[in-house]
Amino acid sequence: AQKVTQAQTEISVVEKEDVTLDCVYETRDTTYYLFWYKQPPSGELVFLIRRNSFDEQNEISGRYSWNFQKSTSSFNFTITASQVVDSAVYFCALYFGNEKLTFGTGTRLTIIP
Amino acid sequence: GAGVSQTPSNKVTEKGKYVELRCDPISGHTALYWYRQSLGQGPEFLIYFQGTGAADDSGLPNDRFFAVRPEGSVSTLKIQRTERGDSAVYLCASSSALNTGELFFGEGSRLTVL
């Protein structure tokens, strides 16, 4: 069975602090993709990143960075120097190329000015 | 339009009524998806279309749910004999290519069944 667990339901940090959102996944497949999507208050999900299971290289994009570790089945997301605009619900998702994303339950991030 | 457009943004109906939710994808996107998001949960897959045909409808919860995309662009999700448990946000997404998982989502249609 495929499953994505985001144990942190809600996180609040003060602006400019760093914050890490955890994602743990379960699958028996060797080929898969991991995603992060952002859902701002307006409701639409916005794609942030996709990683394939064969590429464990960490990635940095501006203030965002992602740490993929197959040994612990984790794909964590860190926001550096958080800003109020980062406030949203963040979803981690698993994908096998079958056109179905399996989402976690999301982490609601609130950045306090 | 520039993004995925969904109408209505909010729909309140009574138990037992029929509901239609509309999705207008990004122009040129051949793949279209419907997901359902219940309160406090992540989106759950319902159905996806490649062109006019439903390529995978395995996520539809029962036969009260049906979706069409007759001309390969706009799609309508139809729910018959609505139940209170159908209350959720129904999200539509589109993509220019298959097998990427990189979807462009609309803002959703919030359905409330009283």
Tab-separated table of C-alpha atoms in Angstrom:
chain	number	residue	atom	x	y	z
A	1	ALA	CA	0.000	0.000	0.000
A	2	GLN	CA	1.101	3.535	-0.662
A	3	LYS	CA	0.834	6.099	2.068
A	4	VAL	CA	2.098	9.575	2.861
A	5	THR	CA	2.306	10.770	6.455
A	6	GLN	CA	2.648	14.376	7.486
A	7	ALA	CA	2.680	14.150	11.258
A	8	GLN	CA	2.755	17.902	11.826
A	9	THR	CA	-0.810	19.123	11.572
A	10	GLU	CA	-0.049	22.759	12.332
A	11	ILE	CA	3.140	24.764	12.778
A	12	SER	CA	3.524	28.414	13.750
A	13	VAL	CA	6.794	30.286	13.591
A	14	VAL	CA	7.789	33.909	13.835
A	15	GLU	CA	8.753	35.603	10.607
A	16	LYS	CA	12.386	35.115	9.548
A	17	GLU	CA	12.710	31.852	11.435
A	18	ASP	CA	13.557	28.667	9.553
A	19	VAL	CA	10.982	25.892	9.512
A	20	THR	CA	11.041	22.267	8.366
A	21	LEU	CA	7.968	20.339	7.251
A	22	ASP	CA	8.240	16.586	7.580
A	23	CYS	CA	7.029	13.977	5.104
A	24	VAL	CA	7.338	10.214	5.468
A	25	TYR	CA	6.110	7.865	2.778
A	26	GLU	CA	5.460	4.143	2.384
A	27	THR	CA	5.734	2.169	-0.829
A	28	ARG	CA	7.043	-1.152	-2.077
A	29	ASP	CA	7.741	0.213	-5.528
A	30	THR	CA	11.280	1.085	-6.506
A	31	THR	CA	10.265	3.705	-9.047
A	32	TYR	CA	8.211	6.603	-7.776
A	33	TYR	CA	8.112	10.361	-7.524
A	34	LEU	CA	7.672	12.652	-4.555
A	35	PHE	CA	6.058	16.054	-4.688
A	36	TRP	CA	5.372	19.088	-2.563
A	37	TYR	CA	2.372	21.288	-3.270
A	38	LYS	CA	1.385	24.558	-1.545
A	39	GLN	CA	-2.257	25.452	-0.911
A	40	PRO	CA	-2.701	29.144	-0.054
A	41	PRO	CA	-5.989	30.456	1.393
A	42	SER	CA	-7.375	30.913	-2.131
A	43	GLY	CA	-7.551	27.127	-2.406
A	44	GLU	CA	-5.660	26.171	-5.530
A	45	LEU	CA	-2.721	23.832	-5.072
A	46	VAL	CA	0.555	25.110	-6.467
A	47	PHE	CA	3.289	22.723	-7.568
A	48	LEU	CA	6.610	23.303	-5.812
A	49	ILE	CA	8.891	20.374	-6.602
A	50	ARG	CA	9.103	16.826	-7.976
A	51	ARG	CA	11.867	14.314	-7.187
A	52	ASN	CA	12.259	10.816	-8.594
A	53	SER	CA	13.219	7.863	-6.451
A	54	PHE	CA	16.620	7.490	-8.073
A	55	ASP	CA	17.769	10.998	-7.349
A	56	GLU	CA	18.559	11.613	-3.690
A	57	GLN	CA	20.438	14.801	-4.315
A	58	ASN	CA	19.111	17.582	-2.160
A	59	GLU	CA	17.706	20.592	-3.929
A	60	ILE	CA	17.666	24.285	-3.123
A	61	SER	CA	15.490	26.893	-4.776
A	62	GLY	CA	15.830	30.305	-3.235
A	63	ARG	CA	14.598	30.072	0.359
A	64	TYR	CA	13.243	26.565	-0.208
A	65	SER	CA	15.227	23.364	0.152
A	66	TRP	CA	14.304	19.694	0.102
A	67	ASN	CA	16.019	16.755	1.788
A	68	PHE	CA	15.238	13.328	0.282
A	69	GLN	CA	16.461	10.283	2.195
A	70	LYS	CA	15.417	6.859	0.930
A	71	SER	CA	16.943	5.163	3.963
A	72	THR	CA	14.317	6.786	6.175
A	73	SER	CA	11.621	7.164	3.473
A	74	SER	CA	11.502	10.881	4.107
A	75	PHE	CA	11.215	13.936	1.898
A	76	ASN	CA	11.404	16.971	4.152
A	77	PHE	CA	10.910	20.574	3.120
A	78	THR	CA	12.701	23.520	4.732
A	79	ILE	CA	11.845	27.179	4.362
A	80	THR	CA	14.674	29.495	5.342
A	81	ALA	CA	13.998	33.015	6.639
A	82	SER	CA	10.232	32.482	6.523
A	83	GLN	CA	7.907	35.222	5.330
A	84	VAL	CA	4.228	35.903	5.945
A	85	VAL	CA	3.497	34.939	2.317
A	86	ASP	CA	4.691	31.429	3.128
A	87	SER	CA	1.581	30.906	5.272
A	88	ALA	CA	-0.384	28.090	3.630
A	89	VAL	CA	-1.149	24.398	3.864
A	90	TYR	CA	1.648	22.287	2.418
A	91	PHE	CA	1.049	18.821	1.007
A	92	CYS	CA	3.530	16.088	0.301
A	93	ALA	CA	2.462	13.583	-2.356
A	94	LEU	CA	3.548	10.254	-3.859
A	95	TYR	CA	3.216	9.341	-7.541
A	96	PHE	CA	3.852	6.232	-9.650
A	97	GLY	CA	3.229	7.499	-13.139
A	98	ASN	CA	-0.358	6.272	-13.100
A	99	GLU	CA	-1.823	9.763	-13.128
A	100	LYS	CA	-2.891	9.543	-9.473
A	101	LEU	CA	-1.225	11.615	-6.796
A	102	THR	CA	-1.487	10.239	-3.252
A	103	PHE	CA	-1.458	13.197	-0.891
A	104	GLY	CA	-0.682	13.402	2.790
A	105	THR	CA	-3.053	15.196	5.146
A	106	GLY	CA	-1.088	18.421	4.938
A	107	THR	CA	0.679	20.749	7.361
A	108	ARG	CA	-0.816	24.154	8.031
A	109	LEU	CA	2.030	26.659	8.342
A	110	THR	CA	1.405	30.040	9.917
A	111	ILE	CA	4.087	32.697	9.826
A	112	ILE	CA	3.598	35.266	12.559
A	113	PRO	CA	4.717	38.773	11.625
B	1	GLY	CA	-8.213	31.898	-19.359
B	2	ALA	CA	-4.820	31.888	-17.749
B	3	GLY	CA	-5.609	29.256	-15.152
B	4	VAL	CA	-8.024	26.453	-14.379
B	5	SER	CA	-11.477	27.883	-13.782
B	6	GLN	CA	-14.120	26.151	-11.655
B	7	THR	CA	-17.752	27.087	-11.195
B	8	PRO	CA	-19.568	27.512	-8.956
B	9	SER	CA	-17.088	28.411	-6.255
B	10	ASN	CA	-19.692	27.549	-3.640
B	11	LYS	CA	-22.760	25.372	-3.876
B	12	VAL	CA	-25.241	24.665	-1.105
B	13	THR	CA	-27.837	22.027	-1.803
B	14	GLU	CA	-30.254	19.789	0.000
B	15	LYS	CA	-29.864	16.092	0.509
B	16	GLY	CA	-31.181	14.156	-2.450
B	17	LYS	CA	-30.678	16.912	-5.027
B	18	TYR	CA	-28.637	16.740	-8.235
B	19	VAL	CA	-25.482	18.863	-8.600
B	20	GLU	CA	-23.193	19.752	-11.486
B	21	LEU	CA	-19.723	21.206	-11.038
B	22	ARG	CA	-17.893	22.666	-13.997
B	23	CYS	CA	-14.188	22.835	-14.816
B	24	ASP	CA	-12.561	24.849	-17.595
B	25	PRO	CA	-8.926	23.721	-17.928
B	26	ILE	CA	-5.948	25.657	-19.170
B	27	SER	CA	-6.204	26.035	-22.929
B	28	GLY	CA	-4.361	23.275	-24.738
B	29	HIS	CA	-4.112	20.949	-21.737
B	30	THR	CA	-5.222	17.506	-22.823
B	31	ALA	CA	-5.264	15.848	-19.412
B	32	LEU	CA	-7.930	16.821	-16.868
B	33	TYR	CA	-8.332	15.533	-13.306
B	34	TRP	CA	-10.917	15.696	-10.549
B	35	TYR	CA	-9.956	15.404	-6.892
B	36	ARG	CA	-12.044	15.697	-3.739
B	37	GLN	CA	-10.756	17.326	-0.576
B	38	SER	CA	-12.593	16.834	2.689
B	39	LEU	CA	-11.985	19.126	5.644
B	40	GLY	CA	-8.547	18.602	7.157
B	41	GLN	CA	-7.555	16.043	4.543
B	42	GLY	CA	-5.433	15.962	1.452
B	43	PRO	CA	-7.023	15.776	-1.988
B	44	GLU	CA	-8.177	12.331	-3.121
B	45	PHE	CA	-8.192	11.244	-6.741
B	46	LEU	CA	-11.574	10.753	-8.398
B	47	ILE	CA	-11.113	10.531	-12.171
B	48	TYR	CA	-8.918	11.672	-15.005
B	49	PHE	CA	-9.497	12.311	-18.697
B	50	GLN	CA	-7.140	12.149	-21.598
B	51	GLY	CA	-8.952	14.039	-24.313
B	52	THR	CA	-12.645	13.172	-24.275
B	53	GLY	CA	-12.393	9.785	-22.650
B	54	ALA	CA	-12.240	8.908	-18.978
B	55	ALA	CA	-8.937	7.058	-18.776
B	56	ASP	CA	-9.297	6.124	-15.111
B	57	ASP	CA	-12.424	6.569	-13.000
B	58	SER	CA	-11.378	4.234	-10.203
B	59	GLY	CA	-11.576	6.985	-7.595
B	60	LEU	CA	-15.265	7.733	-8.046
B	61	PRO	CA	-16.844	6.614	-4.754
B	62	ASN	CA	-20.043	5.127	-6.199
B	63	ASP	CA	-22.395	5.267	-9.167
B	64	ARG	CA	-23.967	8.526	-8.007
B	65	PHE	CA	-20.838	10.250	-9.302
B	66	PHE	CA	-20.225	10.728	-13.000
B	67	ALA	CA	-18.034	13.036	-15.068
B	68	VAL	CA	-17.944	13.979	-18.731
B	69	ARG	CA	-15.687	15.903	-21.055
B	70	PRO	CA	-17.535	15.760	-24.383
B	71	GLU	CA	-15.303	18.028	-26.451
B	72	GLY	CA	-11.995	17.406	-24.744
B	73	SER	CA	-11.940	20.729	-22.949
B	74	VAL	CA	-14.562	21.662	-20.335
B	75	SER	CA	-15.526	18.918	-17.906
B	76	THR	CA	-18.578	18.518	-15.700
B	77	LEU	CA	-18.689	16.456	-12.528
B	78	LYS	CA	-22.227	15.276	-11.829
B	79	ILE	CA	-23.484	14.050	-8.492
B	80	GLN	CA	-26.918	12.475	-8.204
B	81	ARG	CA	-29.000	12.089	-5.038
B	82	THR	CA	-26.486	14.032	-2.984
B	83	GLU	CA	-25.738	12.938	0.568
B	84	ARG	CA	-24.316	14.915	3.482
B	85	GLY	CA	-21.102	12.912	3.164
B	86	ASP	CA	-20.560	14.385	-0.302
B	87	SER	CA	-19.794	17.761	1.284
B	88	ALA	CA	-16.232	18.659	0.335
B	89	VAL	CA	-14.173	20.845	-1.955
B	90	TYR	CA	-14.024	19.416	-5.459
B	91	LEU	CA	-10.768	20.324	-7.167
B	92	CYS	CA	-10.110	20.222	-10.871
B	93	ALA	CA	-6.638	20.168	-12.380
B	94	SER	CA	-5.177	20.009	-15.843
B	95	SER	CA	-1.836	19.130	-17.354
B	96	SER	CA	-0.185	19.514	-20.725
B	97	ALA	CA	1.388	16.074	-20.564
B	98	LEU	CA	0.800	12.730	-18.934
B	99	ASN	CA	3.120	10.974	-16.545
B	100	THR	CA	4.463	14.054	-14.820
B	101	GLY	CA	2.289	14.497	-11.736
B	102	GLU	CA	2.770	18.223	-12.226
B	103	LEU	CA	-0.776	19.491	-12.206
B	104	PHE	CA	-2.313	22.950	-12.400
B	105	PHE	CA	-5.218	23.183	-10.000
B	106	GLY	CA	-8.254	25.405	-9.883
B	107	GLU	CA	-9.525	27.026	-6.694
B	108	GLY	CA	-12.159	24.364	-6.236
B	109	SER	CA	-15.910	24.167	-5.848
B	110	ARG	CA	-17.045	23.925	-2.249
B	111	LEU	CA	-20.127	21.696	-2.026
B	112	THR	CA	-22.262	21.710	1.095
B	113	VAL	CA	-25.110	19.221	1.350
B	114	LEU	CA	-27.609	20.083	4.070
